[in-house]
Amino acid sequence: MIYRSHWGRSGMAVSLLSLAVCQVVLAEEAAMVSDGEQLKFEIQQLKLINERQAQTLREMEQRLYSLENGGQSIQAKPQQQTAQNKVVKSAAPSSSVDNIMQEEHALFSNNFTVELGMNYSHYDRKELVLEGFLALDAIFLGDISVDDISADIYTFDATGRYNVNDRWQVGANLPFVYRNTSFQRNVNGVGAEATVDEADLGDITLTSAYKLFNETGSRPDIVWNLSIKAPTGSHPYGTPTVTKSVTNASGTDTVTYPKELPTGSGLWSISNSLSFVKTTDPAILFANVGYTHNLDGSFDDISSTSGDQPGDVRLGDSIFYGLGMAFAMNERMSMSVSLSQRISQKSETRLEGSDWQDIFGSDGNAATFNTGITYALSDKLSMSTTLGIGLTPDAPDFSLGIKFPYRF
C-alpha cells in the first residue's frame, strides 16, 4: 500500500510539472501570434495535455488493478463487458416463434403458463351388412341393412405448465368431455334410431419435458417428454346395452346401443417421446416420435350382458409420430402444417379364470393432416387454432381446436 501511494504521487507530480512547462511555453509564444492563432494553439496544447493525463490515468488504474488481483490484467474486464453487450443487443425471439415452440415442442422461457382450450371432433361410420347368401354367384337373397354411427365429441380442457429451470418443465391437463352419439339401423326400409349423450370429467394427464440438447448449426433442439394419464374419466367396461325395436308395414327392425358413453379409457397409461425442432429461416421444422404403454386393469364387470362378469382388460400399446413445418408470417402470426399418425395394437380381455382373448377389430391406424394459425393477442396472451382432417377410417373425419395460452 505504501508503494502504491508513492507511485501515485510521483505520477501526479510529473503531470503537474508537464502542465507547468506547457503553460510557460504558451506564455512565451502568446505575444508572437494573432488572437485566432493563439486560441488554436492553446486548444491543441490542451488536447495534448489531456491525452497525456488520460494515458497516465489508464496506466495507474491498470497497475492498481494488477496489484489487487494477483497480476491479472485489466484488459479482461472490457472484453467481458463487450461480450455481455453482445448478448443484450441480440434480438429476442418473436411472439410467433414462441407460439410455435409452445404448441409443437416446449417453451422454457416463461415461469408459468396457463392454457384454456376447446376441441371438437366428428366421426361418421357407415357399414353395409348383408344377411343372406348369393344364388348363382350373382343374385343376393336375404336382408340388406345399413348401420350408421355418428359421434360428436367436445373436449374442454385447462392446462398448466411450470418451468422448474431453463431445461425442465412440468405440467398437468384437466379435461371435461361431452359426447353425443347417434346409432341408426335400416333394414329393407325399416329404420330404427337412438341417441346417447354423456358429460363427465375425462382422464387427467401429468406431463414432464426435459431439454436434452440445445439447437446448434448441425443439430436440432431435442426435448424428452414423459406423460402419465390417470383413469379419472368414466370407463366403458361392463356398460349395459339397450335394444330398441321399430315396427311398421314393412316389418320390424331393432337397434342395440350402450346405455352410457365413456369419457375415459379406465386404465393408467405412460407415454414416452422425443420432440425435435430445427430453425431454417424462414421456416421452423418440427417432429416427434413416441410410444404409449397401457397398464392392465381389473374390473368387476367387463361384459355388456346382464350379470357381473369380472375380469381383466389390456388395451393395446401404440406407437406414434408427427412431422411438419411452421412459418412465422410476421411478428405476431405463424402458420403450421403437419402430419400425425398413431398405430395401435389389438386389445385383450380375460374373464376371471380364463385365458386372454383378442378383441376383434380393436387394432387401429389413425392418421391426420393438421393445419393451424397462431396469433399473439399481446406479449403474454396468444390464440391458437387447428384444423385436423382424418386420412384413415380410425381417425376423426375432422376436428377443430382453439387454445388460449397465457404466459406469466
mmCIF file of C-alpha atoms in Angstrom:
data_model
loop_
_atom_site.group_PDB
_atom_site.id
_atom_site.type_symbol
_atom_site.label_atom_id
_atom_site.label_comp_id
_atom_site.label_asym_id
_atom_site.label_seq_id
_atom_site.Cartn_x
_atom_site.Cartn_y
_atom_site.Cartn_z
ATOM 1 C CA MET A 1 0.000 0.000 0.000
ATOM 2 C CA ILE A 2 2.894 2.412 0.704
ATOM 3 C CA TYR A 3 4.402 1.669 -2.703
ATOM 4 C CA ARG A 4 1.143 2.470 -4.492
ATOM 5 C CA SER A 5 0.733 5.822 -2.725
ATOM 6 C CA HIS A 6 4.323 6.811 -3.594
ATOM 7 C CA TRP A 7 3.868 5.836 -7.230
ATOM 8 C CA GLY A 8 0.557 7.715 -7.465
ATOM 9 C CA ARG A 9 2.131 10.976 -6.056
ATOM 10 C CA SER A 10 5.057 10.656 -8.475
ATOM 11 C CA GLY A 11 2.750 10.257 -11.467
ATOM 12 C CA MET A 12 0.696 13.238 -10.400
ATOM 13 C CA ALA A 13 3.881 15.328 -9.863
ATOM 14 C CA VAL A 14 5.015 14.523 -13.385
ATOM 15 C CA SER A 15 1.620 15.549 -14.739
ATOM 16 C CA LEU A 16 1.681 18.841 -12.814
ATOM 17 C CA LEU A 17 5.227 19.511 -13.954
ATOM 18 C CA SER A 18 4.218 18.892 -17.567
ATOM 19 C CA LEU A 19 1.288 21.233 -17.142
ATOM 20 C CA ALA A 20 3.548 23.952 -15.736
ATOM 21 C CA VAL A 21 6.057 23.617 -18.571
ATOM 22 C CA CYS A 22 3.329 23.797 -21.188
ATOM 23 C CA GLN A 23 1.871 26.890 -19.553
ATOM 24 C CA VAL A 24 5.273 28.614 -19.651
ATOM 25 C CA VAL A 25 5.638 27.759 -23.332
ATOM 26 C CA LEU A 26 2.193 29.132 -24.008
ATOM 27 C CA ALA A 27 3.008 32.387 -22.229
ATOM 28 C CA GLU A 28 6.246 32.901 -24.211
ATOM 29 C CA GLU A 29 4.667 32.275 -27.610
ATOM 30 C CA ALA A 30 1.388 34.120 -26.981
ATOM 31 C CA ALA A 31 2.877 37.511 -27.850
ATOM 32 C CA MET A 32 4.179 36.279 -31.236
ATOM 33 C CA VAL A 33 0.850 35.196 -32.791
ATOM 34 C CA SER A 34 -2.502 36.735 -33.500
ATOM 35 C CA ASP A 35 -5.546 36.157 -31.310
ATOM 36 C CA GLY A 36 -7.021 33.451 -33.581
ATOM 37 C CA GLU A 37 -3.750 31.625 -33.996
ATOM 38 C CA GLN A 38 -3.128 31.886 -30.257
ATOM 39 C CA LEU A 39 -6.522 30.331 -29.476
ATOM 40 C CA LYS A 40 -5.929 27.496 -31.943
ATOM 41 C CA PHE A 41 -2.513 26.849 -30.466
ATOM 42 C CA GLU A 42 -3.865 26.758 -26.923
ATOM 43 C CA ILE A 43 -6.588 24.261 -27.899
ATOM 44 C CA GLN A 44 -4.038 21.952 -29.479
ATOM 45 C CA GLN A 45 -1.798 22.146 -26.442
ATOM 46 C CA LEU A 46 -4.682 21.469 -24.068
ATOM 47 C CA LYS A 47 -5.690 18.421 -26.106
ATOM 48 C CA LEU A 48 -2.126 17.153 -25.864
ATOM 49 C CA ILE A 49 -2.119 17.696 -22.120
ATOM 50 C CA ASN A 50 -5.457 15.905 -21.704
ATOM 51 C CA GLU A 51 -4.270 12.942 -23.767
ATOM 52 C CA ARG A 52 -1.131 12.644 -21.641
ATOM 53 C CA GLN A 53 -3.144 12.830 -18.418
ATOM 54 C CA ALA A 54 -5.670 10.254 -19.691
ATOM 55 C CA GLN A 55 -2.844 7.887 -20.655
ATOM 56 C CA THR A 56 -1.230 8.363 -17.244
ATOM 57 C CA LEU A 57 -4.570 7.685 -15.526
ATOM 58 C CA ARG A 58 -5.135 4.460 -17.510
ATOM 59 C CA GLU A 59 -1.652 3.228 -16.657
ATOM 60 C CA MET A 60 -2.225 3.958 -12.962
ATOM 61 C CA GLU A 61 -5.594 2.118 -12.983
ATOM 62 C CA GLN A 62 -4.090 -0.869 -14.768
ATOM 63 C CA ARG A 63 -1.236 -1.030 -12.273
ATOM 64 C CA LEU A 64 -3.650 -0.793 -9.329
ATOM 65 C CA TYR A 65 -5.970 -3.489 -10.752
ATOM 66 C CA SER A 66 -2.994 -5.787 -11.408
ATOM 67 C CA LEU A 67 -1.708 -5.448 -7.821
ATOM 68 C CA GLU A 68 -5.136 -6.049 -6.261
ATOM 69 C CA ASN A 69 -5.930 -9.129 -8.425
ATOM 70 C CA GLY A 70 -2.657 -11.009 -8.242
ATOM 71 C CA GLY A 71 -1.223 -9.893 -11.544
ATOM 72 C CA GLN A 72 -4.393 -10.313 -13.680
ATOM 73 C CA SER A 73 -4.572 -7.802 -16.483
ATOM 74 C CA ILE A 74 -7.351 -5.214 -16.534
ATOM 75 C CA GLN A 75 -7.807 -5.845 -20.242
ATOM 76 C CA ALA A 76 -10.034 -8.869 -19.461
ATOM 77 C CA LYS A 77 -12.706 -6.637 -17.964
ATOM 78 C CA PRO A 78 -13.550 -4.658 -21.126
ATOM 79 C CA GLN A 79 -13.695 -7.912 -23.081
ATOM 80 C CA GLN A 80 -16.227 -9.358 -20.659
ATOM 81 C CA GLN A 81 -18.308 -6.192 -20.926
ATOM 82 C CA THR A 82 -18.199 -6.401 -24.713
ATOM 83 C CA ALA A 83 -19.471 -9.993 -24.646
ATOM 84 C CA GLN A 84 -22.278 -9.011 -22.294
ATOM 85 C CA ASN A 85 -23.242 -6.129 -24.548
ATOM 86 C CA LYS A 86 -23.471 -8.513 -27.498
ATOM 87 C CA VAL A 87 -25.908 -10.718 -25.592
ATOM 88 C CA VAL A 88 -28.085 -7.785 -24.627
ATOM 89 C CA LYS A 89 -28.160 -6.418 -28.145
ATOM 90 C CA SER A 90 -29.177 -9.752 -29.740
ATOM 91 C CA ALA A 91 -32.829 -9.808 -30.840
ATOM 92 C CA ALA A 92 -35.235 -11.769 -28.683
ATOM 93 C CA PRO A 93 -37.418 -14.415 -30.374
ATOM 94 C CA SER A 94 -40.657 -13.047 -31.779
ATOM 95 C CA SER A 95 -44.035 -13.939 -30.277
ATOM 96 C CA SER A 96 -44.896 -16.046 -33.336
ATOM 97 C CA VAL A 97 -41.774 -18.206 -32.853
ATOM 98 C CA ASP A 98 -42.558 -18.628 -29.134
ATOM 99 C CA ASN A 99 -46.075 -19.773 -30.023
ATOM 100 C CA ILE A 100 -44.727 -22.396 -32.427
ATOM 101 C CA MET A 101 -42.341 -23.704 -29.770
ATOM 102 C CA GLN A 102 -45.130 -23.820 -27.186
ATOM 103 C CA GLU A 103 -47.549 -25.783 -29.386
ATOM 104 C CA GLU A 104 -45.183 -28.173 -31.149
ATOM 105 C CA HIS A 105 -42.291 -28.583 -28.706
ATOM 106 C CA ALA A 106 -41.744 -26.960 -25.305
ATOM 107 C CA LEU A 107 -41.052 -23.372 -24.277
ATOM 108 C CA PHE A 108 -38.708 -22.894 -21.324
ATOM 109 C CA SER A 109 -38.500 -19.083 -21.303
ATOM 110 C CA ASN A 110 -41.556 -18.428 -19.079
ATOM 111 C CA ASN A 111 -42.032 -19.272 -15.433
ATOM 112 C CA PHE A 112 -45.660 -20.386 -15.696
ATOM 113 C CA THR A 113 -48.231 -20.844 -18.480
ATOM 114 C CA VAL A 114 -51.994 -21.365 -18.203
ATOM 115 C CA GLU A 115 -53.894 -22.586 -21.259
ATOM 116 C CA LEU A 116 -57.657 -22.879 -21.814
ATOM 117 C CA GLY A 117 -58.865 -24.762 -24.869
ATOM 118 C CA MET A 118 -61.717 -26.485 -26.663
ATOM 119 C CA ASN A 119 -61.623 -29.260 -29.275
ATOM 120 C CA TYR A 120 -64.435 -30.658 -31.418
ATOM 121 C CA SER A 121 -64.168 -33.997 -33.260
ATOM 122 C CA HIS A 122 -66.699 -35.633 -35.581
ATOM 123 C CA TYR A 123 -66.887 -39.299 -36.535
ATOM 124 C CA ASP A 124 -69.260 -40.827 -39.085
ATOM 125 C CA ARG A 125 -69.159 -44.553 -39.827
ATOM 126 C CA LYS A 126 -71.486 -46.316 -42.255
ATOM 127 C CA GLU A 127 -71.418 -50.085 -42.716
ATOM 128 C CA LEU A 128 -73.298 -52.190 -45.215
ATOM 129 C CA VAL A 129 -74.363 -55.506 -43.648
ATOM 130 C CA LEU A 130 -75.568 -58.410 -45.807
ATOM 131 C CA GLU A 131 -77.544 -61.143 -44.073
ATOM 132 C CA GLY A 132 -78.219 -63.913 -46.605
ATOM 133 C CA PHE A 133 -76.448 -65.748 -49.426
ATOM 134 C CA LEU A 134 -75.587 -65.481 -53.106
ATOM 135 C CA ALA A 135 -77.542 -67.519 -55.642
ATOM 136 C CA LEU A 136 -75.716 -68.408 -58.856
ATOM 137 C CA ASP A 137 -72.815 -66.186 -57.681
ATOM 138 C CA ALA A 138 -74.711 -63.061 -58.735
ATOM 139 C CA ILE A 139 -78.122 -62.824 -57.082
ATOM 140 C CA PHE A 140 -78.251 -61.962 -53.371
ATOM 141 C CA LEU A 141 -81.099 -63.450 -51.368
ATOM 142 C CA GLY A 142 -81.573 -62.084 -47.870
ATOM 143 C CA ASP A 143 -81.687 -58.832 -45.896
ATOM 144 C CA ILE A 144 -79.593 -55.732 -46.562
ATOM 145 C CA SER A 145 -79.011 -53.374 -43.651
ATOM 146 C CA VAL A 146 -77.125 -50.108 -43.331
ATOM 147 C CA ASP A 147 -75.621 -49.305 -39.929
ATOM 148 C CA ASP A 148 -74.688 -45.674 -39.325
ATOM 149 C CA ILE A 149 -72.871 -44.440 -36.223
ATOM 150 C CA SER A 150 -72.080 -40.734 -35.955
ATOM 151 C CA ALA A 151 -70.381 -39.207 -32.943
ATOM 152 C CA ASP A 152 -69.586 -35.663 -31.826
ATOM 153 C CA ILE A 153 -67.026 -35.183 -29.071
ATOM 154 C CA TYR A 154 -66.407 -31.839 -27.331
ATOM 155 C CA THR A 155 -63.427 -31.549 -25.017
ATOM 156 C CA PHE A 156 -62.920 -28.512 -22.795
ATOM 157 C CA ASP A 157 -59.593 -28.546 -21.009
ATOM 158 C CA ALA A 158 -57.334 -26.461 -18.803
ATOM 159 C CA THR A 159 -53.561 -26.934 -18.890
ATOM 160 C CA GLY A 160 -50.883 -25.576 -16.590
ATOM 161 C CA ARG A 161 -47.113 -25.660 -17.247
ATOM 162 C CA TYR A 162 -44.381 -24.648 -14.812
ATOM 163 C CA ASN A 163 -40.702 -24.285 -15.684
ATOM 164 C CA VAL A 164 -38.597 -25.597 -12.818
ATOM 165 C CA ASN A 165 -35.499 -24.241 -14.575
ATOM 166 C CA ASP A 166 -34.385 -23.425 -18.110
ATOM 167 C CA ARG A 167 -34.378 -27.140 -19.051
ATOM 168 C CA TRP A 168 -37.162 -28.847 -17.081
ATOM 169 C CA GLN A 169 -40.904 -28.230 -17.386
ATOM 170 C CA VAL A 170 -43.772 -29.966 -15.559
ATOM 171 C CA GLY A 171 -47.477 -29.663 -16.276
ATOM 172 C CA ALA A 172 -50.985 -31.047 -15.917
ATOM 173 C CA ASN A 173 -54.048 -31.243 -18.168
ATOM 174 C CA LEU A 174 -57.601 -31.364 -16.817
ATOM 175 C CA PRO A 175 -60.261 -32.237 -19.473
ATOM 176 C CA PHE A 176 -64.050 -32.163 -19.382
ATOM 177 C CA VAL A 177 -65.690 -34.289 -22.091
ATOM 178 C CA TYR A 178 -69.155 -34.133 -23.663
ATOM 179 C CA ARG A 179 -70.099 -36.931 -26.100
ATOM 180 C CA ASN A 180 -73.151 -37.312 -28.317
ATOM 181 C CA THR A 181 -73.545 -40.454 -30.422
ATOM 182 C CA SER A 182 -76.322 -41.433 -32.796
ATOM 183 C CA PHE A 183 -76.995 -45.078 -33.735
ATOM 184 C CA GLN A 184 -79.070 -45.865 -36.835
ATOM 185 C CA ARG A 185 -80.021 -49.141 -38.448
ATOM 186 C CA ASN A 186 -82.033 -49.549 -41.622
ATOM 187 C CA VAL A 187 -83.076 -52.985 -42.867
ATOM 188 C CA ASN A 188 -85.079 -53.122 -46.117
ATOM 189 C CA GLY A 189 -86.733 -49.784 -45.481
ATOM 190 C CA VAL A 190 -87.398 -50.290 -41.755
ATOM 191 C CA GLY A 191 -85.306 -47.869 -39.699
ATOM 192 C CA ALA A 192 -84.506 -47.661 -36.013
ATOM 193 C CA GLU A 193 -82.583 -44.837 -34.372
ATOM 194 C CA ALA A 194 -81.289 -43.999 -30.900
ATOM 195 C CA THR A 195 -79.155 -41.174 -29.435
ATOM 196 C CA VAL A 196 -76.982 -41.285 -26.321
ATOM 197 C CA ASP A 197 -75.059 -38.421 -24.727
ATOM 198 C CA GLU A 198 -72.730 -38.165 -21.749
ATOM 199 C CA ALA A 199 -70.814 -35.375 -19.970
ATOM 200 C CA ASP A 200 -68.172 -36.046 -17.360
ATOM 201 C CA LEU A 201 -64.579 -35.470 -16.322
ATOM 202 C CA GLY A 202 -62.006 -37.007 -18.666
ATOM 203 C CA ASP A 203 -58.651 -38.608 -17.939
ATOM 204 C CA ILE A 204 -56.203 -36.231 -16.214
ATOM 205 C CA THR A 205 -52.683 -36.152 -17.673
ATOM 206 C CA LEU A 206 -49.436 -35.238 -15.895
ATOM 207 C CA THR A 207 -46.544 -34.185 -18.122
ATOM 208 C CA SER A 208 -42.815 -33.577 -17.898
ATOM 209 C CA ALA A 209 -40.488 -32.135 -20.545
ATOM 210 C CA TYR A 210 -36.696 -32.015 -20.259
ATOM 211 C CA LYS A 211 -34.400 -30.364 -22.802
ATOM 212 C CA LEU A 212 -31.594 -32.760 -23.691
ATOM 213 C CA PHE A 213 -29.742 -30.636 -26.250
ATOM 214 C CA ASN A 214 -29.892 -27.041 -27.421
ATOM 215 C CA GLU A 215 -30.090 -26.320 -31.113
ATOM 216 C CA THR A 216 -26.805 -25.836 -32.974
ATOM 217 C CA GLY A 217 -25.891 -25.298 -36.597
ATOM 218 C CA SER A 218 -25.992 -29.053 -37.317
ATOM 219 C CA ARG A 219 -28.293 -30.386 -34.567
ATOM 220 C CA PRO A 220 -31.940 -29.670 -33.701
ATOM 221 C CA ASP A 221 -33.328 -28.735 -30.318
ATOM 222 C CA ILE A 222 -34.178 -32.063 -28.609
ATOM 223 C CA VAL A 223 -36.651 -32.480 -25.725
ATOM 224 C CA TRP A 224 -37.581 -35.658 -23.869
ATOM 225 C CA ASN A 225 -41.306 -35.826 -22.996
ATOM 226 C CA LEU A 226 -42.937 -38.086 -20.418
ATOM 227 C CA SER A 227 -46.680 -38.160 -19.648
ATOM 228 C CA ILE A 228 -48.834 -40.226 -17.296
ATOM 229 C CA LYS A 229 -52.594 -40.458 -17.850
ATOM 230 C CA ALA A 230 -54.777 -41.302 -14.859
ATOM 231 C CA PRO A 231 -58.161 -43.100 -15.266
ATOM 232 C CA THR A 232 -60.288 -40.302 -13.798
ATOM 233 C CA GLY A 233 -62.940 -40.458 -16.543
ATOM 234 C CA SER A 234 -65.778 -42.995 -16.749
ATOM 235 C CA HIS A 235 -64.743 -46.319 -18.343
ATOM 236 C CA PRO A 236 -66.633 -48.365 -20.976
ATOM 237 C CA TYR A 237 -66.297 -51.836 -19.424
ATOM 238 C CA GLY A 238 -69.432 -53.595 -18.249
ATOM 239 C CA THR A 239 -71.734 -50.910 -19.667
ATOM 240 C CA PRO A 240 -75.208 -52.413 -20.242
ATOM 241 C CA THR A 241 -76.820 -52.208 -23.675
ATOM 242 C CA VAL A 242 -80.334 -51.271 -24.696
ATOM 243 C CA THR A 243 -82.276 -52.732 -27.635
ATOM 244 C CA LYS A 244 -84.864 -50.605 -29.384
ATOM 245 C CA SER A 245 -87.456 -52.075 -31.800
ATOM 246 C CA VAL A 246 -89.341 -50.283 -34.562
ATOM 247 C CA THR A 247 -92.262 -51.880 -36.430
ATOM 248 C CA ASN A 248 -94.123 -50.632 -39.497
ATOM 249 C CA ALA A 249 -95.860 -52.070 -42.557
ATOM 250 C CA SER A 250 -92.541 -53.288 -43.972
ATOM 251 C CA GLY A 251 -91.549 -55.242 -40.910
ATOM 252 C CA THR A 252 -89.614 -54.900 -37.659
ATOM 253 C CA ASP A 253 -86.100 -53.618 -37.047
ATOM 254 C CA THR A 254 -84.002 -53.288 -33.901
ATOM 255 C CA VAL A 255 -81.006 -51.208 -32.920
ATOM 256 C CA THR A 256 -78.737 -52.042 -29.996
ATOM 257 C CA TYR A 257 -76.698 -49.312 -28.317
ATOM 258 C CA PRO A 258 -74.860 -48.729 -25.000
ATOM 259 C CA LYS A 259 -76.795 -47.168 -22.183
ATOM 260 C CA GLU A 260 -73.887 -44.875 -21.274
ATOM 261 C CA LEU A 261 -70.845 -43.482 -23.090
ATOM 262 C CA PRO A 262 -67.334 -43.437 -21.631
ATOM 263 C CA THR A 263 -65.255 -40.273 -21.156
ATOM 264 C CA GLY A 264 -62.010 -42.108 -20.391
ATOM 265 C CA SER A 265 -60.102 -45.322 -21.017
ATOM 266 C CA GLY A 266 -60.362 -46.675 -17.475
ATOM 267 C CA LEU A 267 -56.649 -47.587 -17.394
ATOM 268 C CA TRP A 268 -53.366 -45.945 -16.483
ATOM 269 C CA SER A 269 -51.060 -45.230 -19.419
ATOM 270 C CA ILE A 270 -47.498 -43.954 -19.826
ATOM 271 C CA SER A 271 -46.204 -42.149 -22.926
ATOM 272 C CA ASN A 272 -42.540 -41.603 -23.686
ATOM 273 C CA SER A 273 -41.430 -39.482 -26.648
ATOM 274 C CA LEU A 274 -38.766 -37.243 -28.147
ATOM 275 C CA SER A 275 -39.514 -33.991 -29.950
ATOM 276 C CA PHE A 276 -37.210 -32.118 -32.308
ATOM 277 C CA VAL A 277 -37.184 -28.533 -33.585
ATOM 278 C CA LYS A 278 -34.794 -27.048 -36.165
ATOM 279 C CA THR A 279 -34.852 -23.421 -37.278
ATOM 280 C CA THR A 280 -34.221 -22.921 -41.006
ATOM 281 C CA ASP A 281 -35.078 -19.338 -41.810
ATOM 282 C CA PRO A 282 -37.840 -18.545 -42.652
ATOM 283 C CA ALA A 283 -39.340 -21.916 -41.605
ATOM 284 C CA ILE A 284 -39.226 -23.986 -38.438
ATOM 285 C CA LEU A 285 -39.143 -27.788 -38.829
ATOM 286 C CA PHE A 286 -40.508 -29.997 -36.048
ATOM 287 C CA ALA A 287 -41.035 -33.709 -35.458
ATOM 288 C CA ASN A 288 -41.792 -36.159 -32.658
ATOM 289 C CA VAL A 289 -41.809 -39.905 -32.138
ATOM 290 C CA GLY A 290 -43.008 -41.890 -29.148
ATOM 291 C CA TYR A 291 -44.548 -44.976 -27.570
ATOM 292 C CA THR A 292 -47.585 -45.388 -25.290
ATOM 293 C CA HIS A 293 -47.947 -48.297 -22.901
ATOM 294 C CA ASN A 294 -51.296 -49.088 -21.247
ATOM 295 C CA LEU A 295 -51.277 -50.879 -17.918
ATOM 296 C CA ASP A 296 -53.619 -53.820 -17.273
ATOM 297 C CA GLY A 297 -56.728 -53.219 -15.206
ATOM 298 C CA SER A 298 -59.214 -55.373 -13.297
ATOM 299 C CA PHE A 299 -62.961 -54.632 -13.245
ATOM 300 C CA ASP A 300 -65.996 -56.103 -11.537
ATOM 301 C CA ASP A 301 -67.736 -56.467 -14.898
ATOM 302 C CA ILE A 302 -66.239 -56.420 -18.404
ATOM 303 C CA SER A 303 -69.232 -57.686 -20.395
ATOM 304 C CA SER A 304 -72.313 -55.851 -21.647
ATOM 305 C CA THR A 305 -74.558 -58.858 -20.970
ATOM 306 C CA SER A 306 -76.643 -58.980 -17.821
ATOM 307 C CA GLY A 307 -74.921 -60.101 -14.654
ATOM 308 C CA ASP A 308 -71.459 -59.270 -13.354
ATOM 309 C CA GLN A 309 -68.591 -60.925 -15.189
ATOM 310 C CA PRO A 310 -65.338 -59.817 -13.531
ATOM 311 C CA GLY A 311 -62.139 -59.875 -15.500
ATOM 312 C CA ASP A 312 -59.100 -58.001 -16.756
ATOM 313 C CA VAL A 313 -58.609 -55.607 -19.674
ATOM 314 C CA ARG A 314 -55.378 -54.932 -21.560
ATOM 315 C CA LEU A 315 -55.535 -52.154 -24.123
ATOM 316 C CA GLY A 316 -53.086 -52.400 -26.993
ATOM 317 C CA ASP A 317 -49.920 -50.317 -26.877
ATOM 318 C CA SER A 318 -49.336 -47.785 -29.628
ATOM 319 C CA ILE A 319 -46.537 -46.017 -31.459
ATOM 320 C CA PHE A 320 -46.960 -42.517 -32.819
ATOM 321 C CA TYR A 321 -45.084 -39.890 -34.730
ATOM 322 C CA GLY A 322 -45.599 -36.477 -36.225
ATOM 323 C CA LEU A 323 -43.731 -34.139 -38.523
ATOM 324 C CA GLY A 324 -44.352 -30.753 -40.028
ATOM 325 C CA MET A 325 -43.204 -27.217 -40.540
ATOM 326 C CA ALA A 326 -44.255 -23.766 -39.411
ATOM 327 C CA PHE A 327 -43.772 -20.299 -40.860
ATOM 328 C CA ALA A 328 -43.501 -17.097 -38.851
ATOM 329 C CA MET A 329 -45.524 -14.872 -41.169
ATOM 330 C CA ASN A 330 -44.802 -11.748 -39.121
ATOM 331 C CA GLU A 331 -44.007 -10.702 -35.561
ATOM 332 C CA ARG A 332 -47.351 -11.943 -34.184
ATOM 333 C CA MET A 333 -48.751 -14.589 -36.559
ATOM 334 C CA SER A 334 -47.490 -18.032 -37.592
ATOM 335 C CA MET A 335 -48.916 -20.861 -39.692
ATOM 336 C CA SER A 336 -48.177 -24.575 -39.428
ATOM 337 C CA VAL A 337 -48.875 -27.790 -41.364
ATOM 338 C CA SER A 338 -48.183 -31.286 -40.077
ATOM 339 C CA LEU A 339 -48.946 -34.986 -40.386
ATOM 340 C CA SER A 340 -49.516 -37.225 -37.368
ATOM 341 C CA GLN A 341 -50.160 -40.952 -37.113
ATOM 342 C CA ARG A 342 -50.839 -43.423 -34.299
ATOM 343 C CA ILE A 343 -50.763 -47.194 -34.826
ATOM 344 C CA SER A 344 -52.357 -49.286 -32.050
ATOM 345 C CA GLN A 345 -52.084 -52.988 -31.335
ATOM 346 C CA LYS A 346 -55.039 -55.239 -30.566
ATOM 347 C CA SER A 347 -56.644 -55.086 -27.146
ATOM 348 C CA GLU A 348 -57.291 -58.155 -24.994
ATOM 349 C CA THR A 349 -59.749 -59.181 -22.284
ATOM 350 C CA ARG A 350 -59.672 -62.048 -19.818
ATOM 351 C CA LEU A 351 -62.649 -63.288 -17.847
ATOM 352 C CA GLU A 352 -61.867 -64.430 -14.341
ATOM 353 C CA GLY A 353 -60.350 -67.925 -14.513
ATOM 354 C CA SER A 354 -59.845 -67.956 -18.310
ATOM 355 C CA ASP A 355 -57.152 -67.002 -20.826
ATOM 356 C CA TRP A 356 -56.558 -63.736 -22.641
ATOM 357 C CA GLN A 357 -58.682 -63.245 -25.754
ATOM 358 C CA ASP A 358 -58.088 -60.733 -28.572
ATOM 359 C CA ILE A 359 -60.845 -58.236 -29.276
ATOM 360 C CA PHE A 360 -61.671 -58.391 -32.970
ATOM 361 C CA GLY A 361 -61.193 -55.053 -34.746
ATOM 362 C CA SER A 362 -59.554 -53.345 -31.757
ATOM 363 C CA ASP A 363 -56.305 -52.528 -33.565
ATOM 364 C CA GLY A 364 -56.192 -49.141 -35.219
ATOM 365 C CA ASN A 365 -54.357 -46.838 -37.577
ATOM 366 C CA ALA A 366 -55.274 -43.173 -37.194
ATOM 367 C CA ALA A 367 -53.529 -40.673 -39.492
ATOM 368 C CA THR A 368 -54.417 -36.979 -39.553
ATOM 369 C CA PHE A 369 -53.376 -33.973 -41.598
ATOM 370 C CA ASN A 370 -53.260 -30.827 -39.440
ATOM 371 C CA THR A 371 -53.023 -27.150 -40.223
ATOM 372 C CA GLY A 372 -53.371 -24.151 -37.960
ATOM 373 C CA ILE A 373 -52.728 -20.490 -37.309
ATOM 374 C CA THR A 374 -51.383 -18.988 -34.099
ATOM 375 C CA TYR A 375 -51.761 -15.290 -33.332
ATOM 376 C CA ALA A 376 -50.267 -13.328 -30.443
ATOM 377 C CA LEU A 377 -53.022 -11.136 -28.993
ATOM 378 C CA SER A 378 -50.464 -9.500 -26.685
ATOM 379 C CA ASP A 379 -46.990 -10.142 -25.354
ATOM 380 C CA LYS A 380 -48.423 -12.717 -22.911
ATOM 381 C CA LEU A 381 -51.716 -13.932 -24.441
ATOM 382 C CA SER A 382 -51.990 -15.908 -27.699
ATOM 383 C CA MET A 383 -54.709 -17.663 -29.691
ATOM 384 C CA SER A 384 -54.003 -20.953 -31.471
ATOM 385 C CA THR A 385 -56.414 -22.580 -33.930
ATOM 386 C CA THR A 386 -56.102 -26.016 -35.570
ATOM 387 C CA LEU A 387 -57.959 -27.987 -38.230
ATOM 388 C CA GLY A 388 -57.440 -31.746 -38.473
ATOM 389 C CA ILE A 389 -58.586 -33.870 -41.427
ATOM 390 C CA GLY A 390 -58.725 -37.637 -40.992
ATOM 391 C CA LEU A 391 -56.803 -39.693 -43.555
ATOM 392 C CA THR A 392 -57.767 -43.182 -42.324
ATOM 393 C CA PRO A 393 -61.079 -44.693 -41.108
ATOM 394 C CA ASP A 394 -59.868 -44.848 -37.498
ATOM 395 C CA ALA A 395 -59.150 -41.100 -37.376
ATOM 396 C CA PRO A 396 -61.848 -38.450 -36.842
ATOM 397 C CA ASP A 397 -63.419 -37.217 -40.073
ATOM 398 C CA PHE A 398 -62.345 -33.749 -38.990
ATOM 399 C CA SER A 399 -61.560 -31.850 -35.830
ATOM 400 C CA LEU A 400 -61.431 -28.201 -34.833
ATOM 401 C CA GLY A 401 -59.499 -26.781 -31.899
ATOM 402 C CA ILE A 402 -58.812 -23.447 -30.300
ATOM 403 C CA LYS A 403 -56.471 -22.630 -27.387
ATOM 404 C CA PHE A 404 -55.626 -19.516 -25.402
ATOM 405 C CA PRO A 405 -52.241 -19.829 -23.658
ATOM 406 C CA TYR A 406 -51.287 -17.063 -21.206
ATOM 407 C CA ARG A 407 -47.625 -16.806 -20.212
ATOM 408 C CA PHE A 408 -46.635 -15.292 -16.883
#
